[in-house]
Each structure stands twice: as C-alpha cells, then as structure tokens.
C-alpha cells in the first residue's frame, strides 16, 4: 500500500507527487495517457517563474525526471473508480486495483476541440487554446478566435492588443459572454466579428496552419479565410465522472473544491484544472499540487497518530 496515490501526471499531479515524496511519503503516480497533460501541446512555455523559455514537452520531461529521481512509483493506467474503505482508499484501473491511505485527483481538463480533420496535428503549429500562453507568438499577425462565451471574448481582448487583426467566429447570432467584454471588443478597430458561422476545414502549409474554411449556417455560403493562427475557445471538459461516488461535481463536471483542495470525502483531495476555479494556468496547477500534497500528508499523519 502506498501512502498517496496521485491520479494524473500533469503539472498539478507531478507537483503533488514531488511535495509528498519530499515529506517522506510513498507515492504512486497514475497516468492514463501522456505525462505533462495539456502543457505538452504548448510549443513554448514562457510564463513559468525562473524559466525564460522551454517547450511544453521539455517542461513535462523535467518534472517527470524530478519525481522519478525522488522515488515515485509510476503506472500507465486509467483510474476508473475510487472506493473509500475508511482507513484507506482503493483506486480501480483496467489493470487492477491499487491501495493508498490518501488519493489526490489531478486529472486536469481538456480543451474542447472542433473535431476537424488535421486538427490534432496542427495544435502547437498554428492552433492554440490559450492567449496568455501563446498570444505573443502571433504579434502583428492575423488570428481567428473561435467561440462567443466569456473565454473567447477574454482571449480576443488580449489578442487585440498584440495582433494586427483578430476575427471572432461564432456559431450563434450573438455573443454569449459579458456585455462589458463585448463592448471593449466592439470599440477595437482591429477586431471583426462573424456570426452564424462554423469552421468546416483547416488549411495548412509546411505543417503550419495558414487558413480555414467557414460556412454560414443560415445562407450556406462557404468562404476561405487566411490566418496565421487560430485560438479555439469553446470550453473545457473535465474527466471526473468516474469519481462522482466520492466527491461532488458542479454542473460542468468539475470537482467542487476551494483553494484548500479538499473534497467532501476525507482522504480524497483534488488539484489543478479539474477542480472549480477561476484561473487555469500551469502555475496555479502547480500551486494546487503543493497544497493538496501537504493536506494529504497532514491527513495521513493524523491517521498514523491514532
């Protein structure tokens, strides 16, 4: 039995593992897909303290090397269920069950994709999901922002101060985000809004996005538009449904927890983008990982003292 089982090996999960290991706790790190999570899609990471520039993949590799050096056990397996046995937890995977005194859920959330052919290959090569992370790469260039909610409007506001031209493409007849954000964008001369329109095809050249094909859902008119980049802001999707038996989820599927990273089940903690929070960045994920790990360590010390 391990002291702590961490589900998810993104920045939150690996930071949690690191802090727990340094507190002399044994840690099992479960990852179903790729170490690093969403950060691996970023070609350059420039907003993490002390690091001037690094690729998302390199950043993830360094974090993984660090936790392995400190003695983490690692399993490539998808957690399917968490069972609360009182004195310990059982995490069930497709490869069997694992036992731990405490569990930290750090499964992150995935940006919703458009589902177009070639989209996956162009992520990080013209397609981005984060203006804070990647906006500077498109300085003085033309970009499209797909979506009409608050996230899309916020992305467009930020990009309008960086890019030569920002074109918002919304599938509805109106923007669904806050009126204040919309008013800011409407006052910008370099921002254009296209409504009742969906992206139907992606154009690339030498492995880089160079444009898109769009279709007006009312007139059926098809157009070809050239862009240097495209920011997809149509929401995020957490993957927490399997954990509903041990923790409450909000209407969007995020685990309900505050900055203390506590769930409503003793011994089960949450860290990173999979919990309810306002800001989802690599730095806030890492901060959650530290908070959750220290909380889990205190919980285990309390068990051992009984």
mmCIF file of C-alpha atoms in Angstrom:
data_model
loop_
_atom_site.group_PDB
_atom_site.id
_atom_site.type_symbol
_atom_site.label_atom_id
_atom_site.label_comp_id
_atom_site.label_asym_id
_atom_site.label_seq_id
_atom_site.Cartn_x
_atom_site.Cartn_y
_atom_site.Cartn_z
ATOM 1 C CA UNK A 1 0.000 0.000 0.000
ATOM 2 C CA UNK A 2 1.223 3.484 -0.869
ATOM 3 C CA UNK A 3 0.744 6.498 1.338
ATOM 4 C CA UNK A 4 -0.637 8.613 -1.521
ATOM 5 C CA UNK A 5 -1.998 7.746 -4.939
ATOM 6 C CA UNK A 6 -1.930 10.673 -7.371
ATOM 7 C CA UNK A 7 -4.258 10.345 -10.350
ATOM 8 C CA UNK A 8 -2.926 12.364 -13.266
ATOM 9 C CA UNK A 9 0.635 13.335 -14.208
ATOM 10 C CA UNK A 10 0.211 16.918 -15.333
ATOM 11 C CA UNK A 11 1.851 19.849 -13.524
ATOM 12 C CA UNK A 12 -0.611 19.548 -10.609
ATOM 13 C CA UNK A 13 -0.172 15.811 -10.193
ATOM 14 C CA UNK A 14 3.591 15.801 -10.533
ATOM 15 C CA UNK A 15 3.969 18.741 -8.128
ATOM 16 C CA UNK A 16 1.767 16.895 -5.647
ATOM 17 C CA UNK A 17 3.936 13.798 -6.023
ATOM 18 C CA UNK A 18 7.100 15.829 -5.524
ATOM 19 C CA UNK A 19 5.878 17.500 -2.312
ATOM 20 C CA UNK A 20 4.599 14.231 -0.892
ATOM 21 C CA UNK A 21 7.866 12.439 -1.664
ATOM 22 C CA UNK A 22 9.884 15.186 -0.008
ATOM 23 C CA UNK A 23 7.680 14.701 3.057
ATOM 24 C CA UNK A 24 8.845 11.056 3.150
ATOM 25 C CA UNK A 25 5.583 9.637 1.871
ATOM 26 C CA UNK A 26 5.432 6.804 -0.657
ATOM 27 C CA UNK A 27 3.687 7.861 -3.857
ATOM 28 C CA UNK A 28 2.080 6.037 -6.768
ATOM 29 C CA UNK A 29 1.537 8.258 -9.810
ATOM 30 C CA UNK A 30 -1.158 7.025 -12.200
ATOM 31 C CA UNK A 31 -1.311 8.430 -15.732
ATOM 32 C CA UNK A 32 -3.589 7.143 -18.472
ATOM 33 C CA UNK A 33 -2.184 8.958 -21.497
ATOM 34 C CA UNK A 34 0.770 11.351 -21.633
ATOM 35 C CA UNK A 35 2.954 12.789 -18.904
ATOM 36 C CA UNK A 36 2.563 16.550 -18.691
ATOM 37 C CA UNK A 37 -1.058 16.817 -19.735
ATOM 38 C CA UNK A 38 -2.207 19.845 -21.730
ATOM 39 C CA UNK A 39 1.104 21.685 -21.300
ATOM 40 C CA UNK A 40 2.738 19.294 -23.766
ATOM 41 C CA UNK A 41 0.716 20.967 -26.552
ATOM 42 C CA UNK A 42 2.442 24.308 -25.960
ATOM 43 C CA UNK A 43 5.460 24.803 -28.250
ATOM 44 C CA UNK A 44 6.972 27.366 -25.892
ATOM 45 C CA UNK A 45 6.353 27.976 -22.204
ATOM 46 C CA UNK A 46 7.477 31.458 -21.154
ATOM 47 C CA UNK A 47 5.328 32.325 -18.123
ATOM 48 C CA UNK A 48 6.641 29.885 -15.529
ATOM 49 C CA UNK A 49 8.854 31.523 -12.849
ATOM 50 C CA UNK A 50 12.625 31.121 -13.349
ATOM 51 C CA UNK A 51 12.245 29.644 -16.854
ATOM 52 C CA UNK A 52 12.770 32.098 -19.705
ATOM 53 C CA UNK A 53 11.686 29.669 -22.396
ATOM 54 C CA UNK A 54 11.080 25.935 -22.652
ATOM 55 C CA UNK A 55 8.832 23.711 -24.715
ATOM 56 C CA UNK A 56 5.867 22.101 -23.008
ATOM 57 C CA UNK A 57 7.314 18.665 -23.724
ATOM 58 C CA UNK A 58 10.677 19.560 -22.190
ATOM 59 C CA UNK A 59 8.951 21.016 -19.142
ATOM 60 C CA UNK A 60 6.946 17.814 -18.663
ATOM 61 C CA UNK A 61 10.042 15.646 -19.105
ATOM 62 C CA UNK A 62 11.911 17.607 -16.441
ATOM 63 C CA UNK A 63 9.025 17.304 -13.986
ATOM 64 C CA UNK A 64 8.769 13.561 -14.617
ATOM 65 C CA UNK A 65 12.520 13.116 -14.169
ATOM 66 C CA UNK A 66 12.337 15.039 -10.916
ATOM 67 C CA UNK A 67 9.592 12.906 -9.346
ATOM 68 C CA UNK A 68 11.228 9.707 -10.536
ATOM 69 C CA UNK A 69 14.533 10.811 -9.001
ATOM 70 C CA UNK A 70 12.723 11.306 -5.705
ATOM 71 C CA UNK A 71 11.329 7.773 -5.841
ATOM 72 C CA UNK A 72 7.809 7.918 -7.236
ATOM 73 C CA UNK A 73 6.271 4.692 -8.464
ATOM 74 C CA UNK A 74 4.591 5.149 -11.849
ATOM 75 C CA UNK A 75 1.859 3.172 -13.574
ATOM 76 C CA UNK A 76 0.352 3.827 -17.004
ATOM 77 C CA UNK A 77 -3.277 3.102 -16.207
ATOM 78 C CA UNK A 78 -6.617 4.891 -16.218
ATOM 79 C CA UNK A 79 -8.360 5.280 -12.885
ATOM 80 C CA UNK A 80 -11.941 4.046 -13.213
ATOM 81 C CA UNK A 81 -13.198 4.341 -9.652
ATOM 82 C CA UNK A 82 -12.171 5.381 -6.149
ATOM 83 C CA UNK A 83 -13.541 3.347 -3.263
ATOM 84 C CA UNK A 84 -13.489 4.782 0.240
ATOM 85 C CA UNK A 85 -12.602 1.998 2.655
ATOM 86 C CA UNK A 86 -12.294 4.306 5.645
ATOM 87 C CA UNK A 87 -8.701 3.736 6.708
ATOM 88 C CA UNK A 88 -7.580 3.597 3.084
ATOM 89 C CA UNK A 89 -8.757 4.100 -0.497
ATOM 90 C CA UNK A 90 -8.839 1.683 -3.419
ATOM 91 C CA UNK A 91 -8.299 3.029 -6.924
ATOM 92 C CA UNK A 92 -9.552 0.645 -9.596
ATOM 93 C CA UNK A 93 -7.961 0.659 -13.046
ATOM 94 C CA UNK A 94 -8.192 -1.532 -16.135
ATOM 95 C CA UNK A 95 -5.036 -3.288 -14.886
ATOM 96 C CA UNK A 96 -6.132 -3.930 -11.338
ATOM 97 C CA UNK A 97 -6.636 -2.196 -8.009
ATOM 98 C CA UNK A 98 -4.191 -0.015 -6.097
ATOM 99 C CA UNK A 99 -4.427 0.883 -2.418
ATOM 100 C CA UNK A 100 -3.415 4.114 -0.745
ATOM 101 C CA UNK A 101 -4.051 5.904 2.514
ATOM 102 C CA UNK A 102 -4.999 9.054 0.575
ATOM 103 C CA UNK A 103 -5.773 9.974 -3.020
ATOM 104 C CA UNK A 104 -5.134 13.198 -4.925
ATOM 105 C CA UNK A 105 -7.223 13.650 -8.076
ATOM 106 C CA UNK A 106 -5.294 15.729 -10.616
ATOM 107 C CA UNK A 107 -6.838 14.658 -13.899
ATOM 108 C CA UNK A 108 -6.937 18.167 -15.351
ATOM 109 C CA UNK A 109 -9.365 19.184 -18.074
ATOM 110 C CA UNK A 110 -9.162 19.093 -21.829
ATOM 111 C CA UNK A 111 -9.906 21.942 -24.179
ATOM 112 C CA UNK A 112 -12.839 21.106 -26.389
ATOM 113 C CA UNK A 113 -11.723 20.615 -29.974
ATOM 114 C CA UNK A 114 -13.554 21.383 -33.180
ATOM 115 C CA UNK A 115 -13.242 17.797 -34.316
ATOM 116 C CA UNK A 116 -11.871 18.644 -37.749
ATOM 117 C CA UNK A 117 -9.512 16.574 -39.857
ATOM 118 C CA UNK A 118 -5.892 17.506 -39.200
ATOM 119 C CA UNK A 119 -6.719 19.466 -36.048
ATOM 120 C CA UNK A 120 -4.617 17.375 -33.672
ATOM 121 C CA UNK A 121 -1.540 17.686 -35.902
ATOM 122 C CA UNK A 122 -1.832 21.489 -36.010
ATOM 123 C CA UNK A 123 -2.103 22.026 -32.259
ATOM 124 C CA UNK A 124 1.012 23.990 -31.395
ATOM 125 C CA UNK A 125 1.561 24.727 -35.095
ATOM 126 C CA UNK A 126 -0.967 27.476 -35.561
ATOM 127 C CA UNK A 127 -3.791 26.188 -33.376
ATOM 128 C CA UNK A 128 -3.786 27.249 -29.736
ATOM 129 C CA UNK A 129 -6.191 27.280 -26.800
ATOM 130 C CA UNK A 130 -4.555 29.936 -24.611
ATOM 131 C CA UNK A 131 -3.825 33.572 -25.457
ATOM 132 C CA UNK A 132 -1.918 34.029 -22.199
ATOM 133 C CA UNK A 133 0.372 31.148 -23.139
ATOM 134 C CA UNK A 134 0.775 31.643 -26.873
ATOM 135 C CA UNK A 135 -0.515 35.084 -27.823
ATOM 136 C CA UNK A 136 2.927 36.658 -28.094
ATOM 137 C CA UNK A 137 3.865 34.196 -30.841
ATOM 138 C CA UNK A 138 1.316 35.920 -33.092
ATOM 139 C CA UNK A 139 2.371 39.524 -32.516
ATOM 140 C CA UNK A 140 1.460 41.730 -35.505
ATOM 141 C CA UNK A 141 -0.227 38.775 -37.227
ATOM 142 C CA UNK A 142 -3.817 37.882 -38.088
ATOM 143 C CA UNK A 143 -5.643 35.344 -35.950
ATOM 144 C CA UNK A 144 -9.105 33.856 -35.568
ATOM 145 C CA UNK A 145 -10.846 33.228 -32.247
ATOM 146 C CA UNK A 146 -13.482 30.506 -32.331
ATOM 147 C CA UNK A 147 -16.283 30.907 -29.776
ATOM 148 C CA UNK A 148 -18.517 33.539 -28.252
ATOM 149 C CA UNK A 149 -18.505 33.000 -24.498
ATOM 150 C CA UNK A 150 -16.509 34.786 -21.822
ATOM 151 C CA UNK A 151 -13.369 32.781 -22.513
ATOM 152 C CA UNK A 152 -13.471 33.620 -26.215
ATOM 153 C CA UNK A 153 -14.114 37.307 -25.508
ATOM 154 C CA UNK A 154 -11.280 37.463 -22.977
ATOM 155 C CA UNK A 155 -8.929 35.759 -25.408
ATOM 156 C CA UNK A 156 -9.911 38.229 -28.134
ATOM 157 C CA UNK A 157 -9.409 41.257 -25.864
ATOM 158 C CA UNK A 158 -5.904 40.115 -25.022
ATOM 159 C CA UNK A 159 -5.045 39.236 -28.613
ATOM 160 C CA UNK A 160 -6.375 42.564 -29.913
ATOM 161 C CA UNK A 161 -3.537 44.321 -28.073
ATOM 162 C CA UNK A 162 -0.965 42.006 -29.652
ATOM 163 C CA UNK A 163 -2.170 41.033 -33.105
ATOM 164 C CA UNK A 164 -2.684 43.019 -36.269
ATOM 165 C CA UNK A 165 -6.180 41.603 -36.794
ATOM 166 C CA UNK A 166 -8.495 39.453 -34.680
ATOM 167 C CA UNK A 167 -11.522 37.794 -36.261
ATOM 168 C CA UNK A 168 -14.074 36.234 -33.939
ATOM 169 C CA UNK A 169 -16.127 33.389 -35.400
ATOM 170 C CA UNK A 170 -19.308 32.463 -33.518
ATOM 171 C CA UNK A 171 -21.813 29.787 -34.459
ATOM 172 C CA UNK A 172 -24.718 31.750 -32.957
ATOM 173 C CA UNK A 173 -26.255 35.071 -33.964
ATOM 174 C CA UNK A 174 -24.865 36.774 -30.876
ATOM 175 C CA UNK A 175 -22.022 36.568 -28.373
ATOM 176 C CA UNK A 176 -22.933 34.822 -25.123
ATOM 177 C CA UNK A 177 -20.245 36.439 -22.965
ATOM 178 C CA UNK A 178 -20.360 39.506 -20.736
ATOM 179 C CA UNK A 179 -21.573 42.775 -22.253
ATOM 180 C CA UNK A 180 -18.581 44.680 -20.851
ATOM 181 C CA UNK A 181 -16.144 42.435 -22.682
ATOM 182 C CA UNK A 182 -18.200 42.674 -25.851
ATOM 183 C CA UNK A 183 -18.224 46.470 -25.608
ATOM 184 C CA UNK A 184 -14.439 46.520 -25.369
ATOM 185 C CA UNK A 185 -14.121 44.400 -28.493
ATOM 186 C CA UNK A 186 -16.677 46.443 -30.408
ATOM 187 C CA UNK A 187 -14.560 49.537 -29.763
ATOM 188 C CA UNK A 188 -11.456 47.917 -31.287
ATOM 189 C CA UNK A 189 -10.713 48.764 -34.902
ATOM 190 C CA UNK A 190 -8.711 45.585 -35.429
ATOM 191 C CA UNK A 191 -11.476 43.215 -34.275
ATOM 192 C CA UNK A 192 -14.072 41.733 -36.627
ATOM 193 C CA UNK A 193 -16.989 39.515 -35.595
ATOM 194 C CA UNK A 194 -18.568 36.912 -37.835
ATOM 195 C CA UNK A 195 -21.820 35.315 -36.658
ATOM 196 C CA UNK A 196 -23.851 32.233 -37.603
ATOM 197 C CA UNK A 197 -20.661 30.645 -38.884
ATOM 198 C CA UNK A 198 -18.826 27.393 -38.250
ATOM 199 C CA UNK A 199 -15.349 26.210 -39.235
ATOM 200 C CA UNK A 200 -15.566 23.297 -41.662
ATOM 201 C CA UNK A 201 -11.981 22.777 -42.787
ATOM 202 C CA UNK A 202 -8.399 23.651 -41.893
ATOM 203 C CA UNK A 203 -5.725 24.743 -44.364
ATOM 204 C CA UNK A 204 -2.051 24.134 -43.718
ATOM 205 C CA UNK A 205 1.280 24.669 -45.420
ATOM 206 C CA UNK A 206 4.542 23.009 -44.385
ATOM 207 C CA UNK A 207 2.862 21.685 -41.260
ATOM 208 C CA UNK A 208 1.608 25.110 -40.145
ATOM 209 C CA UNK A 209 -1.948 26.455 -40.140
ATOM 210 C CA UNK A 210 -2.425 29.053 -42.869
ATOM 211 C CA UNK A 211 -6.193 29.416 -43.052
ATOM 212 C CA UNK A 212 -9.648 27.958 -42.561
ATOM 213 C CA UNK A 213 -12.825 27.286 -44.481
ATOM 214 C CA UNK A 214 -16.063 28.519 -42.881
ATOM 215 C CA UNK A 215 -19.741 28.069 -43.603
ATOM 216 C CA UNK A 216 -22.623 30.404 -42.787
ATOM 217 C CA UNK A 217 -25.292 28.256 -41.145
ATOM 218 C CA UNK A 218 -28.131 30.435 -42.421
ATOM 219 C CA UNK A 219 -27.112 31.170 -46.011
ATOM 220 C CA UNK A 220 -24.997 28.014 -46.529
ATOM 221 C CA UNK A 221 -22.326 30.284 -48.045
ATOM 222 C CA UNK A 222 -18.790 28.843 -47.859
ATOM 223 C CA UNK A 223 -15.747 31.120 -47.546
ATOM 224 C CA UNK A 224 -11.994 30.676 -47.327
ATOM 225 C CA UNK A 225 -10.138 32.842 -44.806
ATOM 226 C CA UNK A 226 -6.386 33.183 -44.313
ATOM 227 C CA UNK A 227 -4.964 33.369 -40.798
ATOM 228 C CA UNK A 228 -1.591 32.969 -39.125
ATOM 229 C CA UNK A 229 -3.181 31.347 -36.105
ATOM 230 C CA UNK A 230 -6.441 30.166 -34.584
ATOM 231 C CA UNK A 231 -7.460 30.193 -30.925
ATOM 232 C CA UNK A 232 -10.194 27.688 -30.078
ATOM 233 C CA UNK A 233 -12.246 28.855 -27.089
ATOM 234 C CA UNK A 234 -15.337 26.670 -26.998
ATOM 235 C CA UNK A 235 -14.957 25.429 -23.447
ATOM 236 C CA UNK A 236 -13.161 22.773 -21.465
ATOM 237 C CA UNK A 237 -14.169 19.270 -20.497
ATOM 238 C CA UNK A 238 -13.036 17.739 -17.178
ATOM 239 C CA UNK A 239 -12.967 13.967 -16.844
ATOM 240 C CA UNK A 240 -14.314 13.461 -13.346
ATOM 241 C CA UNK A 241 -17.454 11.405 -13.877
ATOM 242 C CA UNK A 242 -15.772 8.238 -12.576
ATOM 243 C CA UNK A 243 -15.157 9.929 -9.227
ATOM 244 C CA UNK A 244 -18.713 11.114 -8.563
ATOM 245 C CA UNK A 245 -19.123 8.457 -5.844
ATOM 246 C CA UNK A 246 -16.501 10.105 -3.612
ATOM 247 C CA UNK A 247 -16.750 13.792 -4.493
ATOM 248 C CA UNK A 248 -19.371 16.294 -5.573
ATOM 249 C CA UNK A 249 -19.233 17.741 -9.091
ATOM 250 C CA UNK A 250 -20.673 21.012 -10.312
ATOM 251 C CA UNK A 251 -22.981 21.319 -13.321
ATOM 252 C CA UNK A 252 -19.978 21.359 -15.667
ATOM 253 C CA UNK A 253 -18.330 18.265 -14.225
ATOM 254 C CA UNK A 254 -15.631 19.993 -12.147
ATOM 255 C CA UNK A 255 -14.871 18.733 -8.649
ATOM 256 C CA UNK A 256 -16.227 21.202 -6.117
ATOM 257 C CA UNK A 257 -13.297 22.409 -4.011
ATOM 258 C CA UNK A 258 -11.708 25.686 -2.984
ATOM 259 C CA UNK A 259 -8.086 26.772 -2.537
ATOM 260 C CA UNK A 260 -7.669 24.192 0.245
ATOM 261 C CA UNK A 261 -8.095 21.414 -2.348
ATOM 262 C CA UNK A 262 -10.362 19.396 -0.052
ATOM 263 C CA UNK A 263 -13.210 17.262 -1.385
ATOM 264 C CA UNK A 264 -16.208 16.135 0.647
ATOM 265 C CA UNK A 265 -14.585 12.746 1.333
ATOM 266 C CA UNK A 266 -11.885 12.553 3.989
ATOM 267 C CA UNK A 267 -8.607 11.435 2.468
ATOM 268 C CA UNK A 268 -9.540 12.422 -1.089
ATOM 269 C CA UNK A 269 -8.043 15.664 -2.382
ATOM 270 C CA UNK A 270 -8.088 17.481 -5.710
ATOM 271 C CA UNK A 271 -5.556 19.649 -7.518
ATOM 272 C CA UNK A 272 -5.359 21.569 -10.754
ATOM 273 C CA UNK A 273 -7.693 22.254 -13.634
ATOM 274 C CA UNK A 274 -10.181 19.505 -12.758
ATOM 275 C CA UNK A 275 -11.494 21.464 -9.743
ATOM 276 C CA UNK A 276 -13.743 24.510 -9.587
ATOM 277 C CA UNK A 277 -11.541 27.575 -10.006
ATOM 278 C CA UNK A 278 -11.301 30.777 -11.985
ATOM 279 C CA UNK A 279 -7.714 30.716 -13.258
ATOM 280 C CA UNK A 280 -6.330 27.631 -15.010
ATOM 281 C CA UNK A 281 -2.631 28.087 -15.687
ATOM 282 C CA UNK A 282 0.431 25.903 -15.184
ATOM 283 C CA UNK A 283 1.466 27.990 -12.159
ATOM 284 C CA UNK A 284 -1.921 27.629 -10.451
ATOM 285 C CA UNK A 285 -1.920 23.895 -11.181
ATOM 286 C CA UNK A 286 1.487 23.526 -9.535
ATOM 287 C CA UNK A 287 0.300 25.586 -6.551
ATOM 288 C CA UNK A 288 -2.704 23.294 -6.144
ATOM 289 C CA UNK A 289 -0.411 20.282 -6.265
ATOM 290 C CA UNK A 290 1.630 21.585 -3.345
ATOM 291 C CA UNK A 291 -1.464 22.473 -1.299
ATOM 292 C CA UNK A 292 -3.140 19.111 -1.917
ATOM 293 C CA UNK A 293 0.014 17.137 -1.139
ATOM 294 C CA UNK A 294 0.626 18.895 2.159
ATOM 295 C CA UNK A 295 -3.036 18.450 3.102
ATOM 296 C CA UNK A 296 -2.797 14.746 2.267
ATOM 297 C CA UNK A 297 0.374 14.423 4.342
ATOM 298 C CA UNK A 298 -1.356 16.026 7.338
ATOM 299 C CA UNK A 299 -4.287 13.665 6.883
ATOM 300 C CA UNK A 300 -2.004 10.594 6.796
ATOM 301 C CA UNK A 301 -0.040 11.784 9.826
ATOM 302 C CA UNK A 302 -3.347 12.077 11.654
ATOM 303 C CA UNK A 303 -4.255 8.501 10.724
ATOM 304 C CA UNK A 304 -0.887 7.195 11.832
ATOM 305 C CA UNK A 305 -1.169 9.019 15.154
ATOM 306 C CA UNK A 306 -4.397 7.211 16.036
#
